[in-house]
Amino acid sequence: MLSKSQARWFFVGGTVFFFAIFLFLTFDTLREIPARQNSEAMTESVVRGKHLWDAKNCMGCHTILGEGAYYAPELTRVVERRGKEWIAIFLRDPEAMFPGQRRMTQYDFSEGEIQDVVAFLDWIGGIDTNGFPATPDLGRALVVAIEAPTTAPEYFGTVCVACHTVAGSGGTVGPALDGVGNRMTRAELDRWLSDPQAVKPGTAMPNLSLPDTTRGELVDWLVSLR
Amino acid sequence: MKYKSQRVAYLFFALSLTLFSLQIIYGFIMGFAHMGYDVLHDLIPFNAARATHLNLLVVWLLSGFMGAAYYIIPAEAEREIWSEKLAIVQWAALALTGVTAIVGFHFGWWEGRKFLEIPRPLDYLVVIDVLAFIFNVGMTALNGKRFTTTSIVLLLGLTAAALLYLPGMITFESQVLDSYFRWWVVHLWVEGVWELIMGGIMAFLLIQLTGVDREVIEKWLYVIVGFTFLSGILGIGHHYYYIGTPEYWLWIGGIFSALEPLAFLGMALYAVGMARLGGMNHPNRIALFWTVGCGIMSFVGAGFLGIAHTIPQVNIWTHGTLITAMHGHLAFWGAYVMIVLAMIAYAMPQMTGRKLYTGWLPEAAFWVSNIGMLGMTGAFAVAGVTQVYMERRIGMDFMAVQDAVQVHFGGVVLAATLLSIGIGMYIWNFVQYGLPNDEAVLSDS
């Protein structure tokens, strides 16, 4: 039967042995991190963004690299998902994007600070995370059934989908846009996108100040949704 | 209570229960926000409530551990505390630092790193305070009549916890490195050295409550904490799957995390086994309830619900979802809240000389609070599993899914109400005991 001193040696020996292995692995990990996190891309702007990230305790609501709180979206791949432009608009006025929904604090960031936060998130998106977050694997079966008519313009795929759904994917803040071409003419859509408030005062739709070419692309595509 | 100075533990226990009540209130603020009633947004935004909720937990558990040590170490060493005055000063400093940190969070004075939000200047105060505490209990143990295994394990756990606070105070510009060393503190605390503290307190309680031979209890204590480190140190790998660290952590983390429940299973078998062996004859049954309950619930919450999502193939989907909140709540409750409540339930009659452990109140407090916490865990689990499937696997929008799981936060809040009633009864019982008094000294059975 095990004696007390044997039990003590099991404890002391095991602890020393596994802590030594842990220190060795830490040494190796620290050697590999610079390449995996793309250290060369860590500009001063990225570092300033990281300080803002900490100073505002963004982790108190969001997760990043899957760590933080579960009240607001995971942000590891947010630049890929929404695009820099969307994030900038959102940071200027969080309520513009999700009116009447769960609220984010208005931090009154300067334009420079917004660029820093975006740079930080962009850098985070480039880290080799061993495949996190994984691409949804069960959604495909649903998407096949209601395929989008033609490929959406890039702007739609990053910014507009935050609120609008087409072919079953997108947000639920604004109305779904399937068949919008049947309901609105080209001229109406163009006027709506140029200045939503003028058409419908009090609407939750933000004025996105779109360049003519982007607006044109969007209108062309929306009209085709029938 | 054999030694007069053990009474100082009362201060720490009272602080613990006060901060615990506050922690529950902040939990409600977040529960309501998740239900769509973020009414305090402009005063206490979610991230402030969250930082407060977490740090209150850390501070009140530390206070509970300190109180436990100030009670246990003199009893084990068979002498008065080295300096009762230092203990009181150190208690006041802890309370002041903790409260300053909590108030500061409401004005954006924080570090924005989960669990380690306490700002740097206050970190130094925490370190000084903890060093003063360790010095005090350490001197008590070293100058005592005997230095028992229970004391050694408890002191080892407390000292290691203090040392491991330091990696959390290094500043990094890289989020990856920041996260890597943040887990040195958080993981190696809760899945490492805190288990030593828990094991030490549990061994003391089992020796006192079951009457089983000290040699037997302490031998198994070594085996259990041996398993803790054997699995827990490299088990840190489950935090290093997806943060920019090398791929081999998927293997190491997966294998050693799978071993982690063994330590908690050991803890559960240990508590139940010793209680059966000793025949449960001690009149303070309720303290034994909490002790054995702690062994069992720590296995369910920390062990079983931990392994339920630390396998990399599962964790790739659940990482960063409400599943973590499910596991976190029952793990902290089972392992650390219950051991502190067990210690308080044991020490109060000893310190005050009043035997208020019979009757319906303390027993109802035990059952109602445990059922409440299990209910919360269940509600978090339903919300978490739904989130994993709808958001992570089907690819629905985050907010659309949050709207869908809102109703389950109604469940969380209802179960939390039950928990609060149970804790309210526990605290009422604590108040009924009154203050420690000299007559209780030497009347100890």
PDB file of N, CA, C and O in Angstrom, chain A residues 149-171:
ATOM      1  N   PRO A 149     -29.475  35.227 -56.345  1.00  0.00           N
ATOM      2  CA  PRO A 149     -29.582  35.256 -57.797  1.00  0.00           C
ATOM      3  C   PRO A 149     -28.227  35.483 -58.486  1.00  0.00           C
ATOM      4  O   PRO A 149     -27.825  34.708 -59.327  1.00  0.00           O
ATOM      5  N   THR A 150     -27.560  36.546 -58.135  1.00  0.00           N
ATOM      6  CA  THR A 150     -26.239  36.803 -58.702  1.00  0.00           C
ATOM      7  C   THR A 150     -25.333  37.198 -57.550  1.00  0.00           C
ATOM      8  O   THR A 150     -25.797  37.456 -56.459  1.00  0.00           O
ATOM      9  N   THR A 151     -24.042  37.262 -57.811  1.00  0.00           N
ATOM     10  CA  THR A 151     -23.123  37.618 -56.745  1.00  0.00           C
ATOM     11  C   THR A 151     -23.327  39.066 -56.327  1.00  0.00           C
ATOM     12  O   THR A 151     -23.401  39.954 -57.171  1.00  0.00           O
ATOM     13  N   ALA A 152     -23.412  39.282 -55.039  1.00  0.00           N
ATOM     14  CA  ALA A 152     -23.645  40.631 -54.526  1.00  0.00           C
ATOM     15  C   ALA A 152     -22.368  41.466 -54.634  1.00  0.00           C
ATOM     16  O   ALA A 152     -21.268  40.913 -54.569  1.00  0.00           O
ATOM     17  N   PRO A 153     -22.516  42.791 -54.806  1.00  0.00           N
ATOM     18  CA  PRO A 153     -21.332  43.655 -54.778  1.00  0.00           C
ATOM     19  C   PRO A 153     -20.633  43.520 -53.415  1.00  0.00           C
ATOM     20  O   PRO A 153     -21.287  43.235 -52.422  1.00  0.00           O
ATOM     21  N   GLU A 154     -19.312  43.754 -53.427  1.00  0.00           N
ATOM     22  CA  GLU A 154     -18.528  43.560 -52.203  1.00  0.00           C
ATOM     23  C   GLU A 154     -19.069  44.416 -51.060  1.00  0.00           C
ATOM     24  O   GLU A 154     -19.149  43.972 -49.914  1.00  0.00           O
ATOM     25  N   TYR A 155     -19.478  45.650 -51.376  1.00  0.00           N
ATOM     26  CA  TYR A 155     -19.958  46.560 -50.344  1.00  0.00           C
ATOM     27  C   TYR A 155     -21.181  45.968 -49.639  1.00  0.00           C
ATOM     28  O   TYR A 155     -21.324  46.032 -48.422  1.00  0.00           O
ATOM     29  N   PHE A 156     -22.051  45.356 -50.438  1.00  0.00           N
ATOM     30  CA  PHE A 156     -23.239  44.753 -49.841  1.00  0.00           C
ATOM     31  C   PHE A 156     -22.852  43.630 -48.891  1.00  0.00           C
ATOM     32  O   PHE A 156     -23.364  43.517 -47.779  1.00  0.00           O
ATOM     33  N   GLY A 157     -21.879  42.827 -49.343  1.00  0.00           N
ATOM     34  CA  GLY A 157     -21.469  41.661 -48.567  1.00  0.00           C
ATOM     35  C   GLY A 157     -20.816  42.008 -47.238  1.00  0.00           C
ATOM     36  O   GLY A 157     -20.822  41.202 -46.312  1.00  0.00           O
ATOM     37  N   THR A 158     -20.222  43.206 -47.153  1.00  0.00           N
ATOM     38  CA  THR A 158     -19.575  43.558 -45.888  1.00  0.00           C
ATOM     39  C   THR A 158     -20.421  44.493 -45.033  1.00  0.00           C
ATOM     40  O   THR A 158     -20.557  44.299 -43.833  1.00  0.00           O
ATOM     41  N   VAL A 159     -21.011  45.513 -45.655  1.00  0.00           N
ATOM     42  CA  VAL A 159     -21.711  46.532 -44.861  1.00  0.00           C
ATOM     43  C   VAL A 159     -23.209  46.243 -44.745  1.00  0.00           C
ATOM     44  O   VAL A 159     -23.745  46.089 -43.647  1.00  0.00           O
ATOM     45  N   CYS A 160     -23.894  46.133 -45.881  1.00  0.00           N
ATOM     46  CA  CYS A 160     -25.356  46.072 -45.853  1.00  0.00           C
ATOM     47  C   CYS A 160     -25.883  44.839 -45.121  1.00  0.00           C
ATOM     48  O   CYS A 160     -26.897  44.896 -44.428  1.00  0.00           O
ATOM     49  N   VAL A 161     -25.161  43.693 -45.287  1.00  0.00           N
ATOM     50  CA  VAL A 161     -25.658  42.450 -44.669  1.00  0.00           C
ATOM     51  C   VAL A 161     -25.719  42.512 -43.155  1.00  0.00           C
ATOM     52  O   VAL A 161     -26.366  41.671 -42.540  1.00  0.00           O
ATOM     53  N   ALA A 162     -25.039  43.509 -42.579  1.00  0.00           N
ATOM     54  CA  ALA A 162     -25.108  43.620 -41.123  1.00  0.00           C
ATOM     55  C   ALA A 162     -26.553  43.786 -40.671  1.00  0.00           C
ATOM     56  O   ALA A 162     -26.940  43.344 -39.600  1.00  0.00           O
ATOM     57  N   CYS A 163     -27.359  44.450 -41.518  1.00  0.00           N
ATOM     58  CA  CYS A 163     -28.758  44.704 -41.134  1.00  0.00           C
ATOM     59  C   CYS A 163     -29.767  43.990 -42.037  1.00  0.00           C
ATOM     60  O   CYS A 163     -30.885  43.715 -41.622  1.00  0.00           O
ATOM     61  N   HIS A 164     -29.390  43.782 -43.317  1.00  0.00           N
ATOM     62  CA  HIS A 164     -30.372  43.236 -44.274  1.00  0.00           C
ATOM     63  C   HIS A 164     -30.057  41.801 -44.660  1.00  0.00           C
ATOM     64  O   HIS A 164     -28.899  41.435 -44.834  1.00  0.00           O
ATOM     65  N   THR A 165     -31.104  41.019 -44.830  1.00  0.00           N
ATOM     66  CA  THR A 165     -30.954  39.625 -45.257  1.00  0.00           C
ATOM     67  C   THR A 165     -31.285  39.513 -46.741  1.00  0.00           C
ATOM     68  O   THR A 165     -32.241  40.126 -47.221  1.00  0.00           O
ATOM     69  N   VAL A 166     -30.446  38.765 -47.469  1.00  0.00           N
ATOM     70  CA  VAL A 166     -30.797  38.366 -48.828  1.00  0.00           C
ATOM     71  C   VAL A 166     -30.526  36.879 -48.924  1.00  0.00           C
ATOM     72  O   VAL A 166     -29.470  36.407 -48.471  1.00  0.00           O
ATOM     73  N   ALA A 167     -31.458  36.135 -49.465  1.00  0.00           N
ATOM     74  CA  ALA A 167     -31.321  34.689 -49.612  1.00  0.00           C
ATOM     75  C   ALA A 167     -30.961  34.014 -48.293  1.00  0.00           C
ATOM     76  O   ALA A 167     -30.115  33.130 -48.243  1.00  0.00           O
ATOM     77  N   GLY A 168     -31.581  34.476 -47.252  1.00  0.00           N
ATOM     78  CA  GLY A 168     -31.459  33.765 -45.979  1.00  0.00           C
ATOM     79  C   GLY A 168     -30.256  34.101 -45.137  1.00  0.00           C
ATOM     80  O   GLY A 168     -30.132  33.628 -44.024  1.00  0.00           O
ATOM     81  N   SER A 169     -29.310  34.935 -45.617  1.00  0.00           N
ATOM     82  CA  SER A 169     -28.205  35.283 -44.736  1.00  0.00           C
ATOM     83  C   SER A 169     -28.089  36.796 -44.605  1.00  0.00           C
ATOM     84  O   SER A 169     -28.251  37.539 -45.571  1.00  0.00           O
ATOM     85  N   GLY A 170     -27.836  37.222 -43.385  1.00  0.00           N
ATOM     86  CA  GLY A 170     -27.715  38.650 -43.108  1.00  0.00           C
ATOM     87  C   GLY A 170     -28.398  38.998 -41.814  1.00  0.00           C
ATOM     88  O   GLY A 170     -28.864  38.114 -41.094  1.00  0.00           O
ATOM     89  N   GLY A 171     -28.421  40.303 -41.496  1.00  0.00           N
ATOM     90  CA  GLY A 171     -28.969  40.753 -40.224  1.00  0.00           C
ATOM     91  C   GLY A 171     -30.473  40.919 -40.269  1.00  0.00           C
ATOM     92  O   GLY A 171     -31.118  40.773 -41.308  1.00  0.00           O
TER      93      GLY A 171
END
